[in-house]
PDB file of C-alpha atoms in Angstrom:
ATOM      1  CA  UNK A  27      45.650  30.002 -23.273  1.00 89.00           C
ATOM      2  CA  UNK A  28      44.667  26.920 -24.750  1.00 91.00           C
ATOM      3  CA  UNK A  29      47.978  24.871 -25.694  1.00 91.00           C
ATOM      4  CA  UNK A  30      47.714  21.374 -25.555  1.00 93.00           C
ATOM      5  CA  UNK A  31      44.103  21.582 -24.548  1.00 95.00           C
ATOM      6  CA  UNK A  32      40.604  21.643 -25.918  1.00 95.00           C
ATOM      7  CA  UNK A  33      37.481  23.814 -26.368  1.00 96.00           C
ATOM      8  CA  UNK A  34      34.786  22.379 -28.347  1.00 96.00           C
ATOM      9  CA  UNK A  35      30.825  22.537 -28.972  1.00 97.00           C
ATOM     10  CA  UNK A  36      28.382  20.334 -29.880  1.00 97.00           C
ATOM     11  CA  UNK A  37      26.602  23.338 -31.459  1.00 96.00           C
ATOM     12  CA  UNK A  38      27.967  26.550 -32.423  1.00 96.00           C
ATOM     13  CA  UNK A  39      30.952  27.840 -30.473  1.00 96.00           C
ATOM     14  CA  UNK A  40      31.384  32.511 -30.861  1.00 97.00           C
ATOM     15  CA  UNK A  41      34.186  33.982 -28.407  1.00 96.00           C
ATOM     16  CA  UNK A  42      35.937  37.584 -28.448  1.00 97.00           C
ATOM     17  CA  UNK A  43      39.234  37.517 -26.781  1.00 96.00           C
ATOM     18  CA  UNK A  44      42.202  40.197 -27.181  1.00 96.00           C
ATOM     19  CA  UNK A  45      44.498  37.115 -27.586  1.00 96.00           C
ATOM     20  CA  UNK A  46      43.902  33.350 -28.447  1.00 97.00           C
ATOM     21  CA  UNK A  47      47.005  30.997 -28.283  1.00 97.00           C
ATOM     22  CA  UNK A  48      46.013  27.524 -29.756  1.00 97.00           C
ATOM     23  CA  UNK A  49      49.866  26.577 -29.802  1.00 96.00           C
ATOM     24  CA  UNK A  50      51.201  22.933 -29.708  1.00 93.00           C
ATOM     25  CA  UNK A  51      48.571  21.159 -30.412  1.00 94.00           C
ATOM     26  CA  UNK A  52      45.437  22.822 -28.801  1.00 96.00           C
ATOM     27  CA  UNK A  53      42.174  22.399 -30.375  1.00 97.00           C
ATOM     28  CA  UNK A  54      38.894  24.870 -30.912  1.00 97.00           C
ATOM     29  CA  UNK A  55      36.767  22.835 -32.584  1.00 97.00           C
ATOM     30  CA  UNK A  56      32.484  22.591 -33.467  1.00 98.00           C
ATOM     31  CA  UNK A  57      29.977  20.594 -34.615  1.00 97.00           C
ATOM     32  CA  UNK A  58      28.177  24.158 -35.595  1.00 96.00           C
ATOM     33  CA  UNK A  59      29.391  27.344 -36.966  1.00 96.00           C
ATOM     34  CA  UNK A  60      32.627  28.606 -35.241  1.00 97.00           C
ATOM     35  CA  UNK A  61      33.243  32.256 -35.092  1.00 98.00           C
ATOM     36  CA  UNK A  62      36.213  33.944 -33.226  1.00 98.00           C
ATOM     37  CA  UNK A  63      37.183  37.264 -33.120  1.00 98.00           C
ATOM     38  CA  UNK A  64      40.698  38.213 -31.801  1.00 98.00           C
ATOM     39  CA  UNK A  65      43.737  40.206 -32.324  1.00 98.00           C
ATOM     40  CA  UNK A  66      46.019  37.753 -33.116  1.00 98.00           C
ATOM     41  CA  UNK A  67      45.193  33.864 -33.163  1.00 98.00           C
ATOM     42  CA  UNK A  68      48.648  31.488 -32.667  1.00 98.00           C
ATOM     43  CA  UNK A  69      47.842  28.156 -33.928  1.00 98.00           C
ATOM     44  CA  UNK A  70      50.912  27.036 -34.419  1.00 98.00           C
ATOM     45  CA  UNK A  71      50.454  23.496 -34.399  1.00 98.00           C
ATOM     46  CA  UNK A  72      47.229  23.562 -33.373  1.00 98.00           C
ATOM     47  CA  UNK A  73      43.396  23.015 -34.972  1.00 98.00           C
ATOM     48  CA  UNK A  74      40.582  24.898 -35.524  1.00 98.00           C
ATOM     49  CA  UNK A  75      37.853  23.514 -37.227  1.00 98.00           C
ATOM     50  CA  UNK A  76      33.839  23.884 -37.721  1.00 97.00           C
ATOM     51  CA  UNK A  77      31.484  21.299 -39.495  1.00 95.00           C
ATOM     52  CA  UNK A  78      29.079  24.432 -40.302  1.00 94.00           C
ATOM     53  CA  UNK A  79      31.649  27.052 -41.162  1.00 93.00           C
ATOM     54  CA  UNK A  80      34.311  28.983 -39.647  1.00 98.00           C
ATOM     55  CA  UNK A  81      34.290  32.855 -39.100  1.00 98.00           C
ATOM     56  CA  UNK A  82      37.766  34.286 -37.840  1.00 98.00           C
ATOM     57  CA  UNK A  83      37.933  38.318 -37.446  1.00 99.00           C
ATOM     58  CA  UNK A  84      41.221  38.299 -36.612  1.00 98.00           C
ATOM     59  CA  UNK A  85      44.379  41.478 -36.754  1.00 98.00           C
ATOM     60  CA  UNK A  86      47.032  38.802 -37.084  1.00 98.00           C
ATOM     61  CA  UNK A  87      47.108  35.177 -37.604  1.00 98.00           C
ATOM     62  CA  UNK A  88      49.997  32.941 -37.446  1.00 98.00           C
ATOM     63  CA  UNK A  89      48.919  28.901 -38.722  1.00 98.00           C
ATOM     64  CA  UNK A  90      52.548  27.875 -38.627  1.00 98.00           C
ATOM     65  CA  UNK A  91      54.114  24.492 -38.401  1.00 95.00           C
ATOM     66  CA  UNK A  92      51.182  21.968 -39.407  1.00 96.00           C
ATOM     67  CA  UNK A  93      48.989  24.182 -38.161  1.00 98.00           C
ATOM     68  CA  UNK A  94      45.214  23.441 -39.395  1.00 98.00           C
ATOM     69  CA  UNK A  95      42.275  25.764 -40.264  1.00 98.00           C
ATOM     70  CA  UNK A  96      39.123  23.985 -41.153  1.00 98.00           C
ATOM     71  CA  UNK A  97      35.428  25.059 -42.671  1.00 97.00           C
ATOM     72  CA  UNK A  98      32.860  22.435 -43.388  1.00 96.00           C
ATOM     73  CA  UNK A  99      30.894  24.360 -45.091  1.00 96.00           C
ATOM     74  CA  UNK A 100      32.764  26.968 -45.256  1.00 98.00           C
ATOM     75  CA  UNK A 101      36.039  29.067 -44.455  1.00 98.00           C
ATOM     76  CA  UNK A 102      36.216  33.115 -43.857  1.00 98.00           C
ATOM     77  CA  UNK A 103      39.258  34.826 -42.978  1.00 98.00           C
ATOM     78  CA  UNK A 104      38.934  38.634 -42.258  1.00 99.00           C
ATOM     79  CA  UNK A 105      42.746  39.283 -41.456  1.00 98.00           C
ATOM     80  CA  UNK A 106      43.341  43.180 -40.879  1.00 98.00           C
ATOM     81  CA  UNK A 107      47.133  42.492 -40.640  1.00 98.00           C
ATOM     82  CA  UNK A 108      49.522  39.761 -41.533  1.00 98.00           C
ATOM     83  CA  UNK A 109      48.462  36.379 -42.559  1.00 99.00           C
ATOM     84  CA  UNK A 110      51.005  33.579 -41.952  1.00 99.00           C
ATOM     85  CA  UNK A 111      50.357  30.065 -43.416  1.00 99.00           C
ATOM     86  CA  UNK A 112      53.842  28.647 -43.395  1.00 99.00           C
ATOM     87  CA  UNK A 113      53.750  24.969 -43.197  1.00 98.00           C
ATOM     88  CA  UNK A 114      49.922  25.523 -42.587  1.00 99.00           C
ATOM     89  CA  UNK A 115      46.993  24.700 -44.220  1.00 99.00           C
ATOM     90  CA  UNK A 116      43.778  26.896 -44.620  1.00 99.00           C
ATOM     91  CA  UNK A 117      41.038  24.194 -45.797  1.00 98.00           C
ATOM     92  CA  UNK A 118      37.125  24.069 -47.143  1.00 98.00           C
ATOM     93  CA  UNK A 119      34.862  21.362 -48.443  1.00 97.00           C
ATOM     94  CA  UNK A 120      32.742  24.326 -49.602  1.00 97.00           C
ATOM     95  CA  UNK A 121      33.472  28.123 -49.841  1.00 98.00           C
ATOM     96  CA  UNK A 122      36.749  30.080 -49.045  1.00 98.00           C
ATOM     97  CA  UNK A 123      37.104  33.416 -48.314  1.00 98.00           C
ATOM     98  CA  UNK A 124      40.597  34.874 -47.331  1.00 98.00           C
ATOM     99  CA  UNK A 125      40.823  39.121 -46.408  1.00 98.00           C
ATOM    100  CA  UNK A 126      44.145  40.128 -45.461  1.00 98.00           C
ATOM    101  CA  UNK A 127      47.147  42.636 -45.472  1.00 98.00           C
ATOM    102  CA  UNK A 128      49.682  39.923 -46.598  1.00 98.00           C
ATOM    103  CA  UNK A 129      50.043  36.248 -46.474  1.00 98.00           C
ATOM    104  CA  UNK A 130      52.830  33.866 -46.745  1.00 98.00           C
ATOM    105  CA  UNK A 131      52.031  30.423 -47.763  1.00 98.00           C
ATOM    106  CA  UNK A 132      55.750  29.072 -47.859  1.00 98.00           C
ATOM    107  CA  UNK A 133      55.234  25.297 -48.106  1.00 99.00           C
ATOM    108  CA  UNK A 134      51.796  25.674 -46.738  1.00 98.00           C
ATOM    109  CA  UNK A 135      48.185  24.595 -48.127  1.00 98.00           C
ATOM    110  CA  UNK A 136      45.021  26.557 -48.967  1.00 98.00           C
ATOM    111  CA  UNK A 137      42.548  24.811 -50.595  1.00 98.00           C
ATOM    112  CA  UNK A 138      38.916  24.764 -51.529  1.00 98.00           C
ATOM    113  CA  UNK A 139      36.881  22.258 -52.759  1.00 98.00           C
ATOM    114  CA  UNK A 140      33.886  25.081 -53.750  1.00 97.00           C
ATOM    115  CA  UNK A 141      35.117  28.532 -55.322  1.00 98.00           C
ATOM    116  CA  UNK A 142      37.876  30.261 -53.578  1.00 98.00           C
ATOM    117  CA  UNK A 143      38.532  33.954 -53.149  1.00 97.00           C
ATOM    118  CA  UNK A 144      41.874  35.803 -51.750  1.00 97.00           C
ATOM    119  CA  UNK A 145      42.670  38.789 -51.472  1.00 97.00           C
ATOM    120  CA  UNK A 146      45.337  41.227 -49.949  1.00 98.00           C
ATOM    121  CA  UNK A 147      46.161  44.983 -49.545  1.00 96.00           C
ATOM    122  CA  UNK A 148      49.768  43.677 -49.754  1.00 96.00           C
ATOM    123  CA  UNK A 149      52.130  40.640 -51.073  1.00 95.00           C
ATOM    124  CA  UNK A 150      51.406  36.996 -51.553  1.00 96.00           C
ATOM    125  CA  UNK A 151      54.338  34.502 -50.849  1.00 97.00           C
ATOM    126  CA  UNK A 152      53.681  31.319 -51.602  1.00 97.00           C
ATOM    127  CA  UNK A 153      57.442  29.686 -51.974  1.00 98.00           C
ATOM    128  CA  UNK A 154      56.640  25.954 -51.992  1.00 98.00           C
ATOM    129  CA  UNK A 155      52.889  26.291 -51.312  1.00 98.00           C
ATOM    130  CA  UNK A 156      49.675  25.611 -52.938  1.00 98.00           C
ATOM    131  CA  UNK A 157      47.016  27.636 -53.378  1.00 97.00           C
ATOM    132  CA  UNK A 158      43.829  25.184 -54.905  1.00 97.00           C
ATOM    133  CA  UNK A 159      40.330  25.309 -56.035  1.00 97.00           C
ATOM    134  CA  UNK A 160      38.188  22.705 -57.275  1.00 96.00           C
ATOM    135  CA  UNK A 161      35.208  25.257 -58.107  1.00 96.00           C
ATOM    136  CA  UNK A 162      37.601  28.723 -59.785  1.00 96.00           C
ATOM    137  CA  UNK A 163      39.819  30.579 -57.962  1.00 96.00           C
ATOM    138  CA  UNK A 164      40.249  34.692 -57.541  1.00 96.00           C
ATOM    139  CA  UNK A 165      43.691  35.933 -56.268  1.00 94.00           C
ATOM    140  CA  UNK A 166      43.820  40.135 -56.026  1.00 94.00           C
ATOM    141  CA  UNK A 167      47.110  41.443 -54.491  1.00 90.00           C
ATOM    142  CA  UNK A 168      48.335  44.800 -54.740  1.00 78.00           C
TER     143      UNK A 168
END
């Protein structure tokens, strides 16, 4: 549990935890790479970020509600089930990578200044959203 609180690195920061809530403004944050692996991340809210890239193996991730997710270098976002982005924003100043069953974007951000690649096994939303790339852009949905 992590609301309202803080875990950073001033290198690389890995952890494996069945759940991770990063609610209400909670941060997980590195000057290195940042790789997390969890069943369902909550960052409603909250901020993740890594100035060498972030790696999240996650089965559900809910970035709600000015939530933040932010890569350096880069951005990678293995999502075995849902994907929610609502009022989010999924960022990199280099590569983005998003793997998941579904995601809904409604009014949220994912952008890329490098190329950008999304896919999903089911339906993009993006009502109100943006979905950028300053470098080309692939979208696959079934």
């Amino acid at each position: 549990d992590n609301r309202s609180a803080e875990i950073s690195s001033l290198g690389s920061l890995t952890s494996t935890v069945s759940q991770f809530d990063n609610r209400e403004k909670g941060r997980l944050l590195a000057s290195g790479a940042l790789q997390l692996t969890s069943d369902h991340l909550n960052n409603q809210n909250g901020s993740v970020a890594g100035q060498q890239g972030v790696q999240l193996n996650l089965g559900q991730l809910t970035n709600t509600g000015n939530g933040s997710v932010y890569g350096k270098n880069s951005l990678n976002l293995a999502v075995s089930g849902a994907l929610n982005n609502d009022q989010g924003t999924l960022r990199s100043d280099g590569t983005l990578a998003v793997r998941a069953a579904s995601l809904s974007n409604n009014s949220g951000s994912v952008t890329s200044a490098g190329t950008a690649t999304l896919s999903t096994t089911g339906a993009v939303v993006n009502r109100g959203g943006q979905i950028l790339s300053d470098a080309g852009l692939t979208l696959s949905s079934a």
